Short mmCIF file of C-alpha atoms in Angstrom, two decimals:
data_model
loop_
_atom_site.label_atom_id
_atom_site.label_comp_id
_atom_site.label_asym_id
_atom_site.label_seq_id
_atom_site.Cartn_x
_atom_site.Cartn_y
_atom_site.Cartn_z
CA MET A 25 19.08 38.18 0.43
CA LEU A 26 16.41 36.39 -1.32
CA LYS A 27 13.55 38.70 0.34
CA TYR A 28 15.23 41.66 -1.32
CA ARG A 29 15.97 40.03 -4.41
CA PHE A 30 11.40 39.40 -3.92
CA THR A 31 10.79 42.58 -3.08
CA LEU A 32 12.81 44.24 -6.15
CA ASP A 33 11.68 41.99 -8.73
CA LEU A 34 8.03 43.59 -7.36
CA GLN A 35 9.28 46.48 -7.80
CA LEU A 36 10.40 45.76 -11.31
CA PHE A 37 7.43 44.17 -12.21
CA SER A 38 5.03 46.70 -11.09
CA GLN A 39 6.99 49.79 -12.99
CA GLU A 40 6.13 47.39 -16.21
CA LYS A 41 3.94 49.19 -18.75
CA THR A 42 1.72 46.18 -18.62
CA GLU A 43 -1.58 47.78 -18.59
CA ARG A 44 -3.66 50.53 -21.04
CA ALA A 45 -3.91 53.69 -20.94
CA THR A 46 -6.85 55.03 -18.28
CA PRO A 47 -9.42 57.64 -20.09
CA ARG A 48 -7.14 60.32 -17.97
CA LYS A 49 -4.31 59.76 -19.91
CA ARG A 50 -5.73 59.87 -22.95
CA SER A 51 -7.92 63.30 -22.71
CA GLU A 52 -4.07 64.53 -20.89
CA ALA A 53 -2.56 62.42 -24.39
CA ARG A 54 -5.04 64.13 -26.55
CA GLN A 55 -4.27 67.96 -24.94
CA LYS A 56 -0.72 67.59 -25.95
CA GLY A 57 -1.26 66.48 -29.14
CA GLN A 58 -0.40 62.75 -28.93
CA LEU A 59 -2.50 61.21 -31.60
CA ALA A 60 -3.12 58.30 -33.38
CA LYS A 61 -2.87 59.74 -36.35
CA SER A 62 -1.58 58.60 -40.23
CA GLN A 63 -0.50 61.45 -43.12
CA GLU A 64 -0.54 59.13 -45.27
CA ILE A 65 -4.17 58.78 -44.96
CA ALA A 66 -5.15 62.74 -46.41
CA ALA A 67 -2.61 62.83 -48.96
CA ALA A 68 -3.88 59.60 -50.77
CA LEU A 69 -7.53 60.30 -50.96
CA ILE A 70 -6.67 63.38 -52.31
CA LEU A 71 -5.13 61.74 -55.31
CA LEU A 72 -7.84 59.54 -55.86
CA PHE A 73 -10.89 61.84 -55.45
CA ILE A 74 -8.94 64.40 -57.63
CA PHE A 75 -8.13 62.02 -60.61
CA LEU A 76 -11.90 60.92 -59.93
CA SER A 77 -13.21 64.12 -60.26
CA PHE A 78 -10.92 64.27 -63.79
CA PHE A 79 -14.10 62.11 -65.55
CA ALA A 80 -17.08 63.93 -63.04
CA LEU A 81 -16.11 67.26 -63.95
CA GLY A 82 -13.83 66.86 -67.53
CA GLY A 83 -16.00 68.88 -69.17
CA TYR A 84 -15.20 71.84 -66.73
CA TYR A 85 -12.12 71.27 -67.29
CA LYS A 86 -11.67 71.39 -70.95
CA VAL A 87 -13.98 74.38 -71.47
CA ARG A 88 -11.36 76.06 -69.18
CA ILE A 89 -8.97 75.12 -70.78
CA LEU A 90 -9.39 75.81 -74.23
CA HIS A 91 -11.06 79.28 -72.34
CA ILE A 92 -7.35 79.95 -71.21
CA PHE A 93 -5.71 79.10 -74.81
CA GLY A 94 -8.35 81.38 -76.34
CA LEU A 95 -7.92 84.02 -74.97
CA ILE A 96 -4.38 83.97 -75.31
CA PHE A 97 -4.23 82.93 -78.72
CA GLU A 98 -7.40 84.29 -80.39
CA GLN A 99 -7.65 87.59 -78.42
CA LYS A 100 -4.92 88.86 -76.67
CA LEU A 101 -1.94 88.00 -79.52
CA LEU A 102 -2.05 90.80 -81.34
CA MET A 103 -3.16 93.54 -78.38
CA ASP A 104 -1.02 96.94 -78.14
CA VAL A 105 1.63 95.83 -75.43
CA THR A 106 0.50 98.01 -73.12
CA THR A 107 1.02 98.74 -69.18
CA SER A 108 -2.79 97.97 -69.04
CA ASN A 109 -3.25 95.72 -71.38
CA VAL A 110 -0.77 93.60 -69.39
CA ILE A 111 -2.26 94.37 -67.00
CA SER A 112 -5.44 92.92 -67.81
CA LEU A 113 -3.97 90.34 -70.26
CA PHE A 114 -2.54 88.78 -66.05
CA THR A 115 -5.91 89.57 -64.52
CA ASP A 116 -7.72 87.38 -66.95
CA LEU A 117 -5.19 84.62 -67.29
CA MET A 118 -5.22 84.54 -63.20
CA LEU A 119 -8.95 84.77 -63.10
CA GLN A 120 -9.05 81.15 -65.46
CA GLY A 121 -6.55 80.10 -63.66
CA PHE A 122 -8.51 80.04 -60.04
CA LEU A 123 -11.81 79.61 -62.29
CA LEU A 124 -9.74 76.17 -63.73
CA LEU A 125 -7.81 74.88 -60.21
CA ALA A 126 -11.17 75.57 -57.72
CA PRO A 127 -12.54 72.55 -58.00
CA ILE A 128 -9.01 70.64 -56.98
CA PHE A 129 -8.59 73.14 -54.40
CA GLY A 130 -11.93 72.47 -52.73
CA ILE A 131 -11.32 68.56 -52.93
CA THR A 132 -8.33 69.16 -51.51
CA VAL A 133 -9.48 70.78 -48.54
CA PHE A 134 -12.22 68.74 -47.96
CA VAL A 135 -10.47 65.38 -48.23
CA ALA A 136 -8.15 66.54 -46.21
CA LEU A 137 -10.12 68.53 -43.41
CA ALA A 138 -13.17 64.91 -43.43
CA ALA A 139 -9.79 62.77 -42.69
CA ASN A 140 -8.41 64.59 -40.34
CA TYR A 141 -11.65 64.40 -39.20
CA TRP A 142 -12.42 60.36 -39.06
CA GLN A 143 -8.91 60.29 -37.64
CA VAL A 144 -9.03 62.26 -34.26
CA GLY A 145 -12.28 64.19 -34.56
CA PHE A 146 -13.11 68.47 -34.28
CA LEU A 147 -9.72 69.37 -31.80
CA PHE A 148 -8.42 72.50 -31.70
CA ILE A 149 -5.08 72.56 -29.22
CA GLY A 150 -2.49 75.12 -29.35
CA GLU A 151 -0.09 72.47 -27.78
CA PRO A 152 2.26 71.41 -30.36
CA LEU A 153 2.48 74.75 -32.33
CA LYS A 154 4.87 75.53 -28.92
CA MET A 155 8.59 76.31 -29.69
CA LYS A 156 10.57 72.95 -27.60
CA LEU A 157 14.33 73.67 -26.72
CA ASN A 158 14.75 69.99 -26.39
CA LYS A 159 14.08 69.42 -30.65
CA LEU A 160 17.28 71.32 -31.08
CA ASN A 161 19.47 68.58 -29.40
CA PRO A 162 21.18 66.79 -31.89
CA ILE A 163 21.00 63.67 -29.70
CA SER A 164 17.90 63.24 -29.48
CA GLY A 165 17.73 64.19 -33.28
CA PHE A 166 20.37 60.78 -34.00
CA LYS A 167 18.45 58.35 -31.70
CA HIS A 168 15.35 59.33 -33.92
CA ILE A 169 17.27 58.84 -36.86
CA VAL A 170 18.24 55.45 -35.71
CA SER A 171 14.74 54.89 -34.33
CA MET A 172 12.87 51.82 -34.79
CA HIS A 173 10.32 54.10 -35.87
CA SER A 174 12.76 55.49 -38.76
CA LEU A 175 12.94 51.98 -39.86
CA VAL A 176 9.42 51.32 -39.78
CA GLU A 177 9.32 54.75 -41.86
CA PHE A 178 12.00 53.80 -44.68
CA ILE A 179 10.80 50.22 -45.24
CA LYS A 180 6.69 51.70 -45.61
CA ASN A 181 8.28 54.48 -48.48
CA ILE A 182 10.78 51.44 -49.90
CA LEU A 183 7.42 49.16 -50.44
CA LYS A 184 4.75 52.39 -51.96
CA LEU A 185 7.75 53.19 -54.06
CA SER A 186 7.82 49.53 -55.26
CA LEU A 187 4.46 49.19 -55.48
CA ILE A 188 3.64 52.34 -57.39
CA GLY A 189 6.48 51.33 -59.68
CA LEU A 190 5.11 48.40 -60.27
CA VAL A 191 1.00 50.01 -60.98
CA VAL A 192 2.87 52.67 -63.82
CA TYR A 193 4.75 49.30 -65.67
CA GLN A 194 1.99 47.04 -65.67
CA ALA A 195 0.02 49.16 -66.61
CA LEU A 196 2.50 50.07 -69.06
CA TRP A 197 2.96 47.25 -70.52
CA SER A 198 -0.58 46.54 -71.34
CA GLU A 199 -0.22 49.21 -73.06
CA ARG A 200 2.67 49.25 -75.20
CA ALA A 201 0.65 48.78 -78.48
CA GLU A 202 -1.12 52.05 -78.13
CA ILE A 203 1.93 53.50 -76.89
CA MET A 204 4.22 52.49 -80.18
CA ASN A 205 1.01 53.65 -82.39
CA LEU A 206 0.46 56.58 -81.48
CA ALA A 207 2.79 57.98 -84.19
CA ARG A 208 0.92 57.45 -86.49
CA VAL A 209 -2.48 59.41 -85.11
CA PRO A 210 -4.04 63.00 -84.84
CA ILE A 211 -2.56 65.55 -82.77
CA GLY A 212 -5.42 65.68 -80.90
CA SER A 213 -6.56 61.29 -80.01
CA ILE A 214 -2.81 61.74 -78.47
CA PHE A 215 -3.56 64.06 -76.01
CA SER A 216 -6.71 62.22 -75.28
CA TYR A 217 -4.87 58.80 -75.29
CA VAL A 218 -2.22 60.23 -72.99
CA ALA A 219 -4.51 62.17 -71.18
CA SER A 220 -6.95 58.38 -70.49
CA ILE A 221 -3.58 56.89 -69.48
CA THR A 222 -2.65 59.12 -66.80
CA ILE A 223 -6.13 59.16 -65.00
CA LYS A 224 -6.69 55.56 -64.84
CA LEU A 225 -2.52 55.67 -63.34
CA GLY A 226 -3.48 58.46 -60.88
CA ILE A 227 -7.25 56.36 -60.12
CA GLU A 228 -4.40 53.04 -60.00
CA ILE A 229 -2.25 54.64 -57.69
CA GLY A 230 -4.15 56.41 -55.33
CA VAL A 231 -6.46 53.13 -54.44
CA VAL A 232 -2.98 51.50 -53.54
CA LEU A 233 -1.76 54.81 -51.43
CA VAL A 234 -5.43 54.26 -49.32
CA ILE A 235 -5.02 50.23 -48.89
CA LEU A 236 -1.23 51.32 -47.42
CA ALA A 237 -2.38 54.01 -45.21
CA VAL A 238 -4.96 51.93 -43.88
CA PHE A 239 -2.62 50.66 -42.71
CA ASP A 240 0.15 52.87 -41.52
CA TYR A 241 -2.81 54.15 -40.03
CA MET A 242 -3.53 50.79 -37.99
CA TYR A 243 0.15 50.16 -37.25
CA LYS A 244 0.03 53.88 -35.47
CA ARG A 245 -2.84 53.25 -34.24
CA PHE A 246 -0.90 50.30 -32.26
CA GLU A 247 2.17 52.24 -31.71
CA HIS A 248 -0.01 55.25 -29.90
CA GLU A 249 -1.35 52.75 -27.70
CA LYS A 250 1.85 51.13 -26.62
CA SER A 251 3.72 54.58 -26.11
CA LEU A 252 0.19 55.35 -23.57
CA ARG A 253 0.61 52.09 -21.64
CA MET A 254 0.80 52.43 -17.86
CA SER A 255 2.67 50.76 -15.29
CA LYS A 256 0.13 49.47 -12.32
CA GLN A 257 2.70 51.42 -9.83
CA ASP A 258 0.70 54.68 -13.06
CA ILE A 259 -2.48 53.42 -12.32
CA LYS A 260 -1.88 53.65 -8.34
CA ASP A 261 -0.74 57.37 -8.49
CA GLU A 262 -3.12 58.35 -11.06
CA HIS A 263 -5.90 57.12 -8.68
CA LYS A 264 -4.35 59.17 -5.80
CA LYS A 265 -4.02 62.47 -7.41
CA THR A 266 -8.01 62.37 -8.59
CA GLU A 267 -9.73 60.44 -5.11
CA GLY A 268 -7.14 60.87 -2.75
CA ASP A 269 -4.88 58.55 -0.14
CA PRO A 270 -6.73 56.04 0.52
CA LEU A 271 -4.96 55.52 3.95
CA ILE A 272 -6.24 59.81 4.40
CA LYS A 273 -9.89 59.14 2.71
CA GLY A 274 -10.38 56.27 4.86
CA LYS A 275 -9.09 58.00 8.30
CA ILE A 276 -11.24 61.13 6.95
CA ARG A 277 -13.68 58.58 7.16
CA GLU A 278 -13.32 57.24 10.46
CA ARG A 279 -13.24 60.46 12.09
CA GLN A 280 -16.74 61.58 10.49
CA ARG A 281 -18.26 58.76 11.81
CA ARG A 282 -17.00 59.17 15.24
CA ILE A 283 -18.01 62.84 14.46
CA ALA A 284 -21.20 61.17 13.27
CA LEU A 285 -21.21 58.85 15.97
CA GLN A 286 -20.88 60.96 18.98
CA ARG A 287 -23.76 63.44 17.99
CA MET A 288 -26.18 61.16 17.45
CA MET A 289 -25.06 59.69 20.99
CA GLN A 290 -25.44 63.67 22.37
CA GLU A 291 -29.62 63.03 21.58
CA VAL A 292 -30.07 59.38 23.36
CA PRO A 293 -31.02 61.19 26.58
CA LYS A 294 -33.46 63.91 25.07
CA ALA A 295 -35.46 60.11 23.75
CA ASP A 296 -38.19 58.91 25.44
CA VAL A 297 -37.75 55.47 24.84
CA VAL A 298 -35.40 53.11 23.73
CA ILE A 299 -36.27 50.28 21.97
CA THR A 300 -33.86 47.06 21.87
CA ASN A 301 -33.16 43.40 20.98
CA PRO A 302 -31.26 42.55 24.01
CA THR A 303 -27.74 42.55 22.35
CA HIS A 304 -27.94 43.50 18.47
CA PHE A 305 -30.25 46.24 17.80
CA ALA A 306 -30.88 49.56 19.62
CA ILE A 307 -33.16 52.66 18.74
CA ALA A 308 -34.55 55.66 20.17
CA LEU A 309 -37.08 57.43 19.85
CA LYS A 310 -38.57 60.69 20.95
CA TYR A 311 -41.93 62.13 20.35
CA ASP A 312 -43.50 65.47 20.60
CA GLY A 313 -46.81 65.92 19.92
CA ALA A 314 -46.91 69.85 19.43
CA THR A 315 -43.73 69.78 16.80
CA MET A 316 -44.15 66.08 15.16
CA GLU A 317 -46.45 64.11 13.40
CA ALA A 318 -45.07 60.64 15.15
CA PRO A 319 -42.54 59.73 17.23
CA THR A 320 -38.56 59.84 15.15
CA VAL A 321 -35.86 57.92 15.66
CA ILE A 322 -32.67 59.74 16.55
CA ALA A 323 -30.68 57.08 17.32
CA LYS A 324 -30.02 53.49 16.63
CA GLY A 325 -27.71 50.85 16.11
CA MET A 326 -26.46 47.56 15.82
CA ASP A 327 -24.58 45.72 18.00
CA PHE A 328 -21.45 48.00 19.57
CA VAL A 329 -22.95 51.47 18.27
CA ALA A 330 -26.19 49.55 19.88
CA LEU A 331 -24.72 48.35 23.64
CA ARG A 332 -23.33 52.43 23.42
CA ILE A 333 -26.48 53.86 23.13
CA LYS A 334 -27.82 51.61 26.06
CA ASP A 335 -25.44 52.84 28.12
CA VAL A 336 -26.34 56.42 27.68
CA ALA A 337 -29.57 55.46 28.34
CA LYS A 338 -29.17 53.72 31.16
CA GLU A 339 -26.45 56.79 32.35
CA HIS A 340 -29.85 59.78 32.02
CA GLY A 341 -32.53 57.30 32.77
CA VAL A 342 -33.82 57.24 29.80
CA ILE A 343 -36.07 53.97 29.39
CA MET A 344 -35.53 50.66 27.91
CA MET A 345 -37.84 48.03 26.74
CA GLU A 346 -37.28 45.00 24.84
CA ASN A 347 -39.04 44.16 21.34
CA ARG A 348 -37.67 42.06 18.93
CA PRO A 349 -39.50 41.91 15.88
CA LEU A 350 -40.79 46.21 16.75
CA ALA A 351 -36.47 47.02 16.67
CA ARG A 352 -35.76 44.97 14.34
CA ALA A 353 -38.35 46.39 11.92
CA LEU A 354 -37.28 50.00 12.66
CA TYR A 355 -33.51 49.43 12.15
CA ASP A 356 -34.48 48.01 8.76
CA ARG A 357 -36.91 50.97 7.48
CA ALA A 358 -35.98 53.95 9.36
CA GLU A 359 -32.56 56.01 9.55
CA ILE A 360 -31.95 59.05 11.93
CA GLY A 361 -34.17 61.41 11.42
CA ASP A 362 -36.82 60.08 10.17
CA THR A 363 -40.48 58.88 11.66
CA ILE A 364 -41.67 56.11 12.37
CA PRO A 365 -43.44 54.12 8.75
CA ALA A 366 -46.90 54.43 9.28
CA ASP A 367 -47.42 50.50 10.03
CA LEU A 368 -45.58 50.44 12.41
CA PHE A 369 -47.82 53.08 14.48
CA GLN A 370 -49.60 51.20 16.47
CA ALA A 371 -47.12 48.90 18.16
CA VAL A 372 -45.16 52.12 18.53
CA ALA A 373 -47.91 53.68 20.37
CA GLU A 374 -48.25 50.69 22.53
CA VAL A 375 -44.53 51.39 23.75
CA LEU A 376 -45.04 55.29 24.03
CA ALA A 377 -48.22 54.64 26.39
CA TYR A 378 -46.81 52.01 28.90
CA VAL A 379 -43.73 54.33 28.73
CA TYR A 380 -45.66 57.13 30.55
CA LYS A 381 -47.52 55.67 33.03
CA LEU A 382 -44.38 54.53 34.40
CA LYS A 383 -43.26 58.12 34.31
CA GLN A 384 -46.44 59.13 36.18
CA LYS A 385 -46.27 56.05 38.19
CA VAL A 386 -42.91 57.84 38.80
CA LYS A 387 -44.02 61.07 39.59
#
């Protein structure tokens, strides 16, 4: 019973999402449109930069507005009401309105693109645009309404409205004396004062919204990282999908080693000599003056493989010589299929000369 309970606890622990997401999981989430992104940043920056543009482009806006009023009250006020004149009037008004709003449109588009690029980089996918019928499920919709995310959004909106209200109240309260005197100043001064206080309020509100948007983005990143967390079992399953099952890979490697060993043993009977360290190393060498520039290692092994090489060599009458330093040097510095190192030519040549003499005596 205790063993079963311990096993169950281990399984539950392995299913807890406590690990950071892997790069593969992040990439898949990005392709699905699951990103840490705050819509508040773009909206707040757009508001702030538009009101800042009123300082930089105030003269341009003034000229365009005066041009529109001049067009209506100076040029078109006494025109004949005909189809062509009305079309001309609305065409001119639309053109002047576009010229007036063009900087605002340009700032909006540029800031929105820059804010989104800063958050998620360049990304164009169609996954979020796909129709998903499960979004029409009223039960899921109700769960979303009463979720923690909705509560956080509600608190965020209340905080936003409270701070904006506080900023507006402080700004208007500090200007209360000037506001009370507006009844005794010319209409032009009233418009100038209202414009200045409006731009001031817009910039202050924009700054407050940008600060709130940064905190909102940090929360969205935290929420996104939390949603991407994986359990230890998830990481193991992903590793199996990408790299393959370790057990299967181990069996494949074992089979490959067995095949390679079998092929190597088939080359041992062709060797001219097997140089050994009595118990640990065995290296089979072959030399053909017509086709080889230097003696070549056709088989080598250590411990069990060395014993197998020596057994095969005995079975096929291949001469074996014990030379501990040479065997160790050849094993460490030459791979199967390589020619022997140049500094070992002399030692190997002496061994081969001795082997050839033995073969001549046998003949």
